mmCIF file of C-alpha atoms in Angstrom:
data_model
loop_
_atom_site.group_PDB
_atom_site.id
_atom_site.type_symbol
_atom_site.label_atom_id
_atom_site.label_comp_id
_atom_site.label_asym_id
_atom_site.label_seq_id
_atom_site.Cartn_x
_atom_site.Cartn_y
_atom_site.Cartn_z
ATOM 1 C CA MET A 1 66.989 65.371 42.620
ATOM 2 C CA ASN A 2 70.823 66.644 42.996
ATOM 3 C CA GLU A 3 72.515 64.653 40.330
ATOM 4 C CA GLY A 4 76.053 66.052 41.519
ATOM 5 C CA LEU A 5 75.613 65.326 44.753
ATOM 6 C CA VAL A 6 73.984 61.442 44.570
ATOM 7 C CA VAL A 7 77.275 61.091 42.112
ATOM 8 C CA VAL A 8 79.453 62.579 44.518
ATOM 9 C CA VAL A 9 78.099 59.735 47.312
ATOM 10 C CA ARG A 10 78.495 57.237 44.869
ATOM 11 C CA ALA A 11 81.366 57.597 43.573
ATOM 12 C CA ILE A 12 83.265 57.651 47.539
ATOM 13 C CA ILE A 13 81.037 54.199 48.096
ATOM 14 C CA SER A 14 82.010 53.412 44.440
ATOM 15 C CA PHE A 15 85.846 53.996 45.810
ATOM 16 C CA PHE A 16 86.372 53.282 49.194
ATOM 17 C CA THR A 17 84.307 49.958 48.271
ATOM 18 C CA LEU A 18 86.806 48.879 45.644
ATOM 19 C CA LEU A 19 89.762 49.841 47.400
ATOM 20 C CA ILE A 20 88.489 47.608 50.566
ATOM 21 C CA LEU A 21 87.203 44.921 47.747
ATOM 22 C CA THR A 22 91.206 45.035 46.296
ATOM 23 C CA LYS A 23 92.704 44.782 49.228
ATOM 24 C CA PHE A 24 91.377 41.416 50.247
ATOM 25 C CA LEU A 25 91.702 39.657 47.178
ATOM 26 C CA GLY A 26 95.316 39.908 47.788
ATOM 27 C CA LYS A 27 98.751 41.851 46.828
ATOM 28 C CA GLU A 28 99.269 40.625 43.327
ATOM 29 C CA GLN A 29 101.359 42.737 40.963
ATOM 30 C CA ILE A 30 100.279 44.228 37.646
ATOM 31 C CA SER A 31 103.348 42.066 36.557
ATOM 32 C CA GLN A 32 102.145 38.674 37.752
ATOM 33 C CA LEU A 33 98.603 38.904 36.433
ATOM 34 C CA THR A 34 97.200 36.120 34.035
ATOM 35 C CA PHE A 35 94.780 37.108 31.240
ATOM 36 C CA PHE A 36 92.176 36.592 33.192
ATOM 37 C CA ASP A 37 93.407 37.850 36.116
ATOM 38 C CA TYR A 38 93.819 41.150 33.657
ATOM 39 C CA ILE A 39 90.295 40.890 32.212
ATOM 40 C CA LEU A 40 88.934 40.413 35.817
ATOM 41 C CA GLY A 41 89.900 43.643 37.167
ATOM 42 C CA ILE A 42 88.418 45.559 34.445
ATOM 43 C CA THR A 43 85.257 43.960 34.241
ATOM 44 C CA ILE A 44 85.285 44.830 38.487
ATOM 45 C CA GLY A 45 86.479 48.234 37.464
ATOM 46 C CA SER A 46 83.430 49.294 35.063
ATOM 47 C CA ILE A 47 80.575 48.004 37.625
ATOM 48 C CA ALA A 48 82.298 50.573 39.761
ATOM 49 C CA SER A 49 82.050 53.021 37.716
ATOM 50 C CA GLU A 50 78.694 52.277 36.542
ATOM 51 C CA ALA A 51 77.820 52.159 40.034
ATOM 52 C CA THR A 52 78.894 55.968 40.074
ATOM 53 C CA VAL A 53 77.284 57.641 37.076
ATOM 54 C CA ASP A 54 74.644 54.664 36.217
ATOM 55 C CA LEU A 55 71.587 57.026 38.186
ATOM 56 C CA SER A 56 69.376 55.003 36.002
ATOM 57 C CA SER A 57 69.091 51.872 38.248
ATOM 58 C CA ARG A 58 70.080 52.114 42.318
ATOM 59 C CA ALA A 59 73.758 51.927 43.382
ATOM 60 C CA TRP A 60 72.946 48.427 45.260
ATOM 61 C CA PRO A 61 72.901 45.400 41.994
ATOM 62 C CA HIS A 62 75.828 46.728 40.789
ATOM 63 C CA PHE A 63 77.464 47.387 44.621
ATOM 64 C CA ILE A 64 76.089 43.473 44.585
ATOM 65 C CA GLY A 65 77.624 42.538 41.347
ATOM 66 C CA LEU A 66 81.159 44.119 42.681
ATOM 67 C CA VAL A 67 81.147 41.989 45.701
ATOM 68 C CA SER A 68 79.361 39.334 43.911
ATOM 69 C CA TRP A 69 82.406 39.328 41.670
ATOM 70 C CA ALA A 70 85.448 40.153 44.073
ATOM 71 C CA GLY A 71 84.001 36.889 45.946
ATOM 72 C CA LEU A 72 84.451 35.089 42.522
ATOM 73 C CA ALA A 73 88.048 36.615 42.103
ATOM 74 C CA PHE A 74 88.118 35.001 46.256
ATOM 75 C CA LEU A 75 86.880 31.603 45.731
ATOM 76 C CA MET A 76 88.948 31.435 42.368
ATOM 77 C CA GLN A 77 91.925 32.544 44.246
ATOM 78 C CA PHE A 78 91.595 30.082 47.134
ATOM 79 C CA ILE A 79 91.105 26.894 44.397
ATOM 80 C CA THR A 80 94.308 27.292 42.895
ATOM 81 C CA LEU A 81 95.831 27.772 46.002
ATOM 82 C CA LYS A 82 95.079 24.522 46.871
ATOM 83 C CA TRP A 83 94.229 22.424 43.776
ATOM 84 C CA ARG A 84 97.448 22.579 41.725
ATOM 85 C CA TYR A 85 95.478 21.143 38.367
ATOM 86 C CA ALA A 86 92.957 23.510 38.571
ATOM 87 C CA ALA A 87 95.357 26.779 39.002
ATOM 88 C CA LYS A 88 97.281 24.061 35.626
ATOM 89 C CA VAL A 89 93.797 24.310 34.009
ATOM 90 C CA ILE A 90 93.136 28.097 35.176
ATOM 91 C CA GLU A 91 96.120 30.292 35.115
ATOM 92 C CA GLY A 92 98.114 27.821 32.454
ATOM 93 C CA GLU A 93 101.184 26.919 33.136
ATOM 94 C CA PRO A 94 105.422 27.531 31.862
ATOM 95 C CA THR A 95 105.302 26.381 28.283
ATOM 96 C CA ILE A 96 108.998 25.539 26.159
ATOM 97 C CA VAL A 97 108.760 27.563 22.878
ATOM 98 C CA ILE A 98 112.929 27.081 22.388
ATOM 99 C CA MET A 99 113.886 24.001 23.133
ATOM 100 C CA ASN A 100 117.385 23.872 22.951
ATOM 101 C CA GLY A 101 117.842 26.096 19.882
ATOM 102 C CA LYS A 102 115.056 25.005 17.995
ATOM 103 C CA ILE A 103 111.698 26.756 18.410
ATOM 104 C CA MET A 104 109.014 24.702 18.553
ATOM 105 C CA GLU A 105 106.254 25.118 15.960
ATOM 106 C CA ASN A 106 103.129 23.004 17.439
ATOM 107 C CA VAL A 107 103.385 24.628 20.606
ATOM 108 C CA LEU A 108 103.590 27.886 19.176
ATOM 109 C CA ARG A 109 100.228 27.317 17.203
ATOM 110 C CA LYS A 110 98.605 26.267 20.281
ATOM 111 C CA MET A 111 99.331 29.469 22.129
ATOM 112 C CA LYS A 112 98.243 31.172 19.458
ATOM 113 C CA PHE A 113 101.476 32.927 19.656
ATOM 114 C CA ARG A 114 103.556 34.122 16.484
ATOM 115 C CA ILE A 115 107.056 33.676 16.006
ATOM 116 C CA SER A 116 107.444 37.549 15.313
ATOM 117 C CA ASP A 117 106.236 37.752 19.556
ATOM 118 C CA ILE A 118 109.139 35.430 20.321
ATOM 119 C CA LEU A 119 111.880 37.937 18.645
ATOM 120 C CA THR A 120 109.835 40.760 20.348
ATOM 121 C CA LEU A 121 110.106 39.398 23.902
ATOM 122 C CA LEU A 122 113.390 37.830 22.889
ATOM 123 C CA ARG A 123 113.893 41.888 21.896
ATOM 124 C CA ASN A 124 112.946 43.241 25.342
ATOM 125 C CA GLN A 125 115.334 40.886 27.011
ATOM 126 C CA GLY A 126 117.910 42.189 24.818
ATOM 127 C CA ILE A 127 118.498 39.048 22.310
ATOM 128 C CA PHE A 128 119.014 40.239 19.099
ATOM 129 C CA ASP A 129 119.985 36.777 17.736
ATOM 130 C CA LEU A 130 118.395 33.313 18.712
ATOM 131 C CA ASN A 131 121.892 32.266 17.655
ATOM 132 C CA GLU A 132 122.538 32.623 21.519
ATOM 133 C CA VAL A 133 119.072 30.726 23.190
ATOM 134 C CA ASP A 134 119.664 27.363 24.503
ATOM 135 C CA TYR A 135 115.635 28.135 26.016
ATOM 136 C CA ALA A 136 112.822 30.316 26.022
ATOM 137 C CA ILE A 137 109.770 30.133 28.088
ATOM 138 C CA LEU A 138 106.532 31.953 28.113
ATOM 139 C CA GLU A 139 105.839 32.277 31.671
ATOM 140 C CA PRO A 140 101.337 31.926 32.540
ATOM 141 C CA ASN A 141 101.766 36.560 32.373
ATOM 142 C CA GLY A 142 102.668 36.553 29.427
ATOM 143 C CA SER A 143 105.991 37.371 30.127
ATOM 144 C CA LEU A 144 109.537 35.184 28.331
ATOM 145 C CA SER A 145 111.249 33.836 30.324
ATOM 146 C CA VAL A 146 115.109 32.879 28.364
ATOM 147 C CA LEU A 147 118.090 31.062 29.525
ATOM 148 C CA LYS A 148 121.600 31.681 27.390
ATOM 149 C CA LYS A 149 123.434 29.024 25.419
ATOM 150 C CA ALA A 150 126.657 29.021 27.739
ATOM 151 C CA GLU A 151 129.034 30.272 25.695
ATOM 152 C CA TYR A 152 127.058 34.225 25.973
ATOM 153 C CA LEU A 153 126.160 33.526 29.670
ATOM 154 C CA PRO A 154 127.744 37.094 31.222
ATOM 155 C CA LEU A 155 131.249 36.435 32.749
ATOM 156 C CA THR A 156 130.873 35.944 36.460
ATOM 157 C CA PRO A 157 133.849 36.190 39.549
ATOM 158 C CA LYS A 158 132.586 33.050 40.224
ATOM 159 C CA ASP A 159 133.948 31.733 36.606
ATOM 160 C CA MET A 160 137.938 33.695 37.434
ATOM 161 C CA ASN A 161 137.993 32.498 40.855
ATOM 162 C CA ILE A 162 138.114 35.974 42.195
ATOM 163 C CA PRO A 163 137.327 35.478 46.174
ATOM 164 C CA VAL A 164 133.792 38.748 46.487
ATOM 165 C CA LYS A 165 132.619 39.826 49.283
ATOM 166 C CA PRO A 166 128.188 40.096 49.841
ATOM 167 C CA THR A 167 127.363 43.236 49.170
ATOM 168 C CA GLY A 168 123.713 42.386 50.959
ATOM 169 C CA ILE A 169 121.212 45.130 50.635
ATOM 170 C CA SER A 170 122.137 49.704 50.893
ATOM 171 C CA THR A 171 120.512 51.345 54.516
ATOM 172 C CA GLU A 172 118.904 55.003 53.934
ATOM 173 C CA LEU A 173 121.149 57.054 56.317
ATOM 174 C CA VAL A 174 119.919 59.702 55.049
ATOM 175 C CA TYR A 175 116.944 60.713 53.568
ATOM 176 C CA ASP A 176 116.303 64.305 52.100
ATOM 177 C CA GLY A 177 118.346 65.718 54.192
ATOM 178 C CA VAL A 178 117.000 64.315 57.287
ATOM 179 C CA LEU A 179 119.002 61.780 59.246
ATOM 180 C CA ILE A 180 117.703 58.375 59.784
ATOM 181 C CA GLU A 181 119.082 57.471 63.621
ATOM 182 C CA GLU A 182 116.975 53.972 63.689
ATOM 183 C CA ASN A 183 119.014 53.302 60.409
ATOM 184 C CA LEU A 184 122.642 54.632 61.403
ATOM 185 C CA ARG A 185 122.139 52.274 64.987
ATOM 186 C CA GLN A 186 121.315 49.388 62.798
ATOM 187 C CA MET A 187 124.775 49.152 60.975
ATOM 188 C CA ASN A 188 126.250 50.015 64.415
ATOM 189 C CA LYS A 189 127.976 53.444 63.448
ATOM 190 C CA ASP A 190 127.186 57.224 65.282
ATOM 191 C CA LYS A 191 126.464 61.125 63.997
ATOM 192 C CA LYS A 192 130.325 61.375 64.014
ATOM 193 C CA TRP A 193 131.770 58.432 62.042
ATOM 194 C CA LEU A 194 128.583 59.783 58.854
ATOM 195 C CA LEU A 195 129.705 63.340 59.171
ATOM 196 C CA SER A 196 133.052 62.420 58.877
ATOM 197 C CA GLN A 197 132.838 60.170 55.862
ATOM 198 C CA LEU A 198 130.441 62.904 54.502
ATOM 199 C CA LYS A 199 133.122 65.626 54.797
ATOM 200 C CA LYS A 200 135.041 63.448 52.876
ATOM 201 C CA TYR A 201 132.790 64.206 50.143
ATOM 202 C CA GLY A 202 132.134 67.688 50.980
ATOM 203 C CA ILE A 203 129.425 68.061 53.498
ATOM 204 C CA ASN A 204 130.001 69.263 56.247
ATOM 205 C CA ASP A 205 126.040 69.411 57.292
ATOM 206 C CA ILE A 206 123.843 67.108 56.990
ATOM 207 C CA SER A 207 121.055 69.354 55.666
ATOM 208 C CA GLU A 208 123.192 69.725 52.699
ATOM 209 C CA ALA A 209 122.733 65.480 51.308
ATOM 210 C CA PHE A 210 119.593 65.209 49.947
ATOM 211 C CA LEU A 211 119.848 60.605 49.932
ATOM 212 C CA VAL A 212 122.954 58.998 52.008
ATOM 213 C CA THR A 213 123.331 54.753 51.649
ATOM 214 C CA LEU A 214 125.363 52.331 53.187
ATOM 215 C CA ASN A 215 125.857 48.874 52.291
ATOM 216 C CA ASP A 216 126.908 46.361 54.059
ATOM 217 C CA ALA A 217 130.366 45.704 52.434
ATOM 218 C CA GLY A 218 130.798 49.154 54.136
ATOM 219 C CA SER A 219 130.329 51.432 51.230
ATOM 220 C CA LEU A 220 128.554 55.018 50.998
ATOM 221 C CA TYR A 221 126.640 56.295 48.448
ATOM 222 C CA VAL A 222 126.298 59.727 49.252
ATOM 223 C CA ASP A 223 124.070 62.430 46.560
ATOM 224 C CA LYS A 224 124.271 66.520 47.315
ATOM 225 C CA TYR A 225 121.216 68.752 46.835
ATOM 226 C CA LYS A 226 124.191 70.907 44.592
ATOM 227 C CA ASP A 227 124.662 68.239 42.016
ATOM 228 C CA ASN A 228 127.054 70.931 40.032
ATOM 229 C CA ILE A 229 126.340 69.722 36.678
ATOM 230 C CA LYS A 230 126.788 73.032 34.469
ATOM 231 C CA LYS A 231 125.450 71.076 31.303
ATOM 232 C CA VAL A 232 122.251 69.175 31.928
ATOM 233 C CA LYS A 233 122.102 66.011 28.962
ATOM 234 C CA ASP A 234 118.590 66.497 27.425
ATOM 235 C CA ILE A 235 117.551 63.071 26.327
ATOM 236 C CA GLY A 236 113.737 64.174 24.519
ATOM 237 C CA ASP A 237 113.573 64.210 20.753
ATOM 238 C CA TYR A 238 110.639 67.330 21.194
ATOM 239 C CA LYS A 239 110.178 70.247 22.619
ATOM 240 C CA GLY A 240 107.855 69.598 26.151
ATOM 241 C CA PRO A 241 106.718 71.658 28.468
ATOM 242 C CA HIS A 242 109.556 71.785 30.532
ATOM 243 C CA MET B 1 94.557 49.066 68.602
ATOM 244 C CA ARG B 2 95.994 49.589 64.997
ATOM 245 C CA LYS B 3 94.899 46.363 63.949
ATOM 246 C CA PHE B 4 91.638 46.558 65.580
ATOM 247 C CA LEU B 5 91.769 49.892 63.302
ATOM 248 C CA ILE B 6 92.346 48.028 60.788
ATOM 249 C CA TYR B 7 89.979 45.546 60.524
ATOM 250 C CA ALA B 8 87.187 47.737 62.143
ATOM 251 C CA ILE B 9 87.230 50.626 59.573
ATOM 252 C CA PRO B 10 86.712 48.587 56.176
ATOM 253 C CA ILE B 11 84.005 47.235 58.127
ATOM 254 C CA THR B 12 82.474 49.886 59.632
ATOM 255 C CA SER B 13 82.540 51.312 56.276
ATOM 256 C CA LEU B 14 81.498 48.635 54.299
ATOM 257 C CA ILE B 15 77.979 48.491 56.878
ATOM 258 C CA ILE B 16 77.866 52.731 56.663
ATOM 259 C CA PHE B 17 77.546 51.914 52.854
ATOM 260 C CA ILE B 18 75.044 49.260 53.115
ATOM 261 C CA LEU B 19 72.831 51.171 55.015
ATOM 262 C CA ILE B 20 73.065 54.343 52.796
ATOM 263 C CA MET B 21 71.650 52.073 50.028
ATOM 264 C CA GLN B 22 69.136 50.069 52.006
ATOM 265 C CA SER B 23 67.589 53.197 53.861
ATOM 266 C CA GLY B 24 65.480 53.874 51.383
ATOM 267 C CA ASN B 25 62.236 51.843 52.540
ATOM 268 C CA ILE B 26 62.994 53.306 55.845
ATOM 269 C CA LEU B 27 63.304 57.029 54.404
ATOM 270 C CA LYS B 28 59.969 57.539 52.217
ATOM 271 C CA LYS B 29 58.310 56.572 55.351
ATOM 272 C CA PRO B 30 56.664 59.938 56.708
ATOM 273 C CA PHE B 31 58.898 61.507 59.534
ATOM 274 C CA GLY B 32 56.687 64.202 60.347
ATOM 275 C CA ASP B 33 52.523 65.800 59.556
ATOM 276 C CA ASN B 34 53.641 67.291 55.990
ATOM 277 C CA ASP B 35 56.227 64.722 54.722
ATOM 278 C CA ASN B 36 53.362 61.765 53.975
ATOM 279 C CA PHE B 37 53.340 60.926 50.488
ATOM 280 C CA PRO B 38 50.708 58.101 49.947
ATOM 281 C CA GLN B 39 48.149 59.901 52.878
ATOM 282 C CA ALA B 40 48.614 63.404 49.863
ATOM 283 C CA ILE B 41 47.719 60.445 47.347
ATOM 284 C CA ASN B 42 44.664 59.360 49.484
ATOM 285 C CA ASP B 43 43.175 62.123 49.900
ATOM 286 C CA LEU B 44 43.499 63.145 45.742
ATOM 287 C CA ILE B 45 42.479 60.213 44.777
ATOM 288 C CA GLU B 46 39.406 61.092 47.704
ATOM 289 C CA ALA B 47 38.916 65.049 46.874
ATOM 290 C CA VAL B 48 39.108 63.589 42.800
ATOM 291 C CA GLY B 49 36.295 61.034 43.022
ATOM 292 C CA LYS B 50 34.200 63.057 44.779
ATOM 293 C CA GLU B 51 35.220 66.133 42.203
ATOM 294 C CA TYR B 52 36.244 68.053 44.954
ATOM 295 C CA TRP B 53 38.359 70.287 42.353
ATOM 296 C CA ASP B 54 38.614 73.270 45.042
ATOM 297 C CA VAL B 55 39.861 70.320 47.683
ATOM 298 C CA ALA B 56 41.826 68.472 44.971
ATOM 299 C CA ASP B 57 43.836 71.763 43.730
ATOM 300 C CA GLN B 58 45.294 72.648 48.186
ATOM 301 C CA LYS B 59 46.379 68.327 48.326
ATOM 302 C CA VAL B 60 48.006 68.871 45.021
ATOM 303 C CA GLU B 61 50.010 71.370 46.196
ATOM 304 C CA SER B 62 50.725 69.645 49.952
ATOM 305 C CA LEU B 63 51.703 66.274 47.776
ATOM 306 C CA THR B 64 54.602 68.259 45.679
ATOM 307 C CA LYS B 65 56.186 69.231 49.192
ATOM 308 C CA ALA B 66 56.296 65.527 50.818
ATOM 309 C CA TRP B 67 57.619 64.291 47.389
ATOM 310 C CA LYS B 68 60.446 67.068 47.661
ATOM 311 C CA LYS B 69 60.853 66.451 51.395
ATOM 312 C CA VAL B 70 60.926 63.133 51.035
ATOM 313 C CA LEU B 71 62.647 63.026 47.511
ATOM 314 C CA ASN B 72 65.962 64.890 49.450
ATOM 315 C CA ARG B 73 65.477 61.638 51.839
ATOM 316 C CA VAL B 74 65.157 58.921 49.021
ATOM 317 C CA GLN B 75 67.910 60.604 45.603
ATOM 318 C CA PHE B 76 71.107 58.025 47.414
ATOM 319 C CA SER B 77 69.117 55.235 47.250
ATOM 320 C CA SER B 78 66.143 55.282 44.158
ATOM 321 C CA GLU B 79 67.206 55.231 40.612
ATOM 322 C CA ARG B 80 66.290 58.095 38.811
ATOM 323 C CA ASP B 81 64.035 56.775 36.325
ATOM 324 C CA GLU B 82 61.726 56.102 39.025
ATOM 325 C CA ILE B 83 61.717 59.257 40.845
ATOM 326 C CA ASN B 84 61.506 60.575 37.429
ATOM 327 C CA LYS B 85 58.602 59.064 36.207
ATOM 328 C CA ILE B 86 56.974 60.054 39.586
ATOM 329 C CA ASN B 87 57.780 63.853 38.875
ATOM 330 C CA ILE B 88 55.463 63.577 35.485
ATOM 331 C CA CYS B 89 53.064 61.588 37.157
ATOM 332 C CA ILE B 90 52.591 64.188 39.460
ATOM 333 C CA ALA B 91 52.774 67.769 37.116
ATOM 334 C CA ARG B 92 49.494 65.539 34.824
ATOM 335 C CA ILE B 93 47.437 65.354 38.225
ATOM 336 C CA LYS B 94 47.863 68.874 38.235
ATOM 337 C CA GLY B 95 46.211 69.321 34.601
ATOM 338 C CA ALA B 96 44.384 66.611 34.831
ATOM 339 C CA ILE B 97 42.895 68.941 38.032
ATOM 340 C CA MET B 98 42.692 72.132 36.523
ATOM 341 C CA ALA B 99 40.870 70.070 33.539
ATOM 342 C CA LYS B 100 39.013 68.759 36.125
ATOM 343 C CA ASP B 101 39.570 65.297 34.134
ATOM 344 C CA LYS B 102 38.992 63.106 36.839
ATOM 345 C CA THR B 103 39.507 60.278 34.345
ATOM 346 C CA ASN B 104 42.782 61.418 33.713
ATOM 347 C CA ALA B 105 44.121 62.150 37.167
ATOM 348 C CA LEU B 106 42.489 58.905 39.166
ATOM 349 C CA MET B 107 44.743 57.268 36.577
ATOM 350 C CA GLU B 108 47.705 59.093 37.106
ATOM 351 C CA LEU B 109 47.572 58.807 40.821
ATOM 352 C CA TYR B 110 47.421 55.106 41.227
ATOM 353 C CA GLU B 111 50.196 56.133 39.067
ATOM 354 C CA ALA B 112 52.441 57.575 40.936
ATOM 355 C CA PHE B 113 51.370 55.501 44.012
ATOM 356 C CA TYR B 114 52.510 52.521 41.660
ATOM 357 C CA HIS B 115 55.554 53.943 41.394
ATOM 358 C CA TRP B 116 55.867 55.201 44.955
ATOM 359 C CA GLU B 117 55.716 51.574 45.984
ATOM 360 C CA ASP B 118 58.438 50.380 43.751
ATOM 361 C CA LEU B 119 61.166 53.443 44.530
ATOM 362 C CA GLY B 120 64.010 52.196 46.135
ATOM 363 C CA SER B 121 63.091 48.253 47.221
#
């Protein structure tokens, strides 16, 4: 028995089965995963790794295990999509942990959360003073959504009655020194216009630009290959490999 | 065409994977004259039963050859423990034949056949 070869064949089977099953299960991002989804992912991954290297059993039972877990995950997804009550039981629901600036101790106890955990999550959002918080809601994925008190909210152009133009999203016109003509046409511009604009940034040829984007408001962002920065700032605190 | 391939490639891959994993029962069947493992066991049982030790000595070699051929085909769909057990049985059969020990040879032959039946199923 050529164990190395068998492991390679089993690895190919597990890898692509896992890829197909995860594509089938959907596009949930890591940040959207609930605690149960996270455990589910670990379990399915663990079965796939066992299928690869555990030669003391056949690959078939592992494959069936993999498909069964993915099938059950899909069933759960289907139930939570169709039945809101089940979704609340299975995936949990947002919980208010700070209301009108007051910490809900009983809720924290029920959620098995310490106040230090909440303070950490607040600091992650740039809030270091509890006086700033009006509402804080613990989401099912473990993140904290915070509504600051009105007096601590940032000033917006609307508050000052300043008219602003929508900036829209920016579109790439040059990527890695290559002109994307399709995007240029979409923005109702031509190459001549782009070259005239780039000249203002000291660029004579498109290949000199690393990235050029244009937003709906007509604002251009240009980055050249030559950045002309004489001293590069090093933010590392200890000498590394690079 | 692209949409067809998006569905066709994963489905085809899964079918191929299932065929590889379930191929043990088919691939352990003999494809030629030199890879008939159960026949080689039966021949050996007969030779050992009649205590034709010279014949048994030749037959155990053809059993080893047959096993090596089949092993190359079934290794992807079988468990290592079952394969190892057959390897050990063959080694013991060789020893028993060398020692002209009918009882042990028959015991090991029947055990090898039992593991063979379990292989890939």
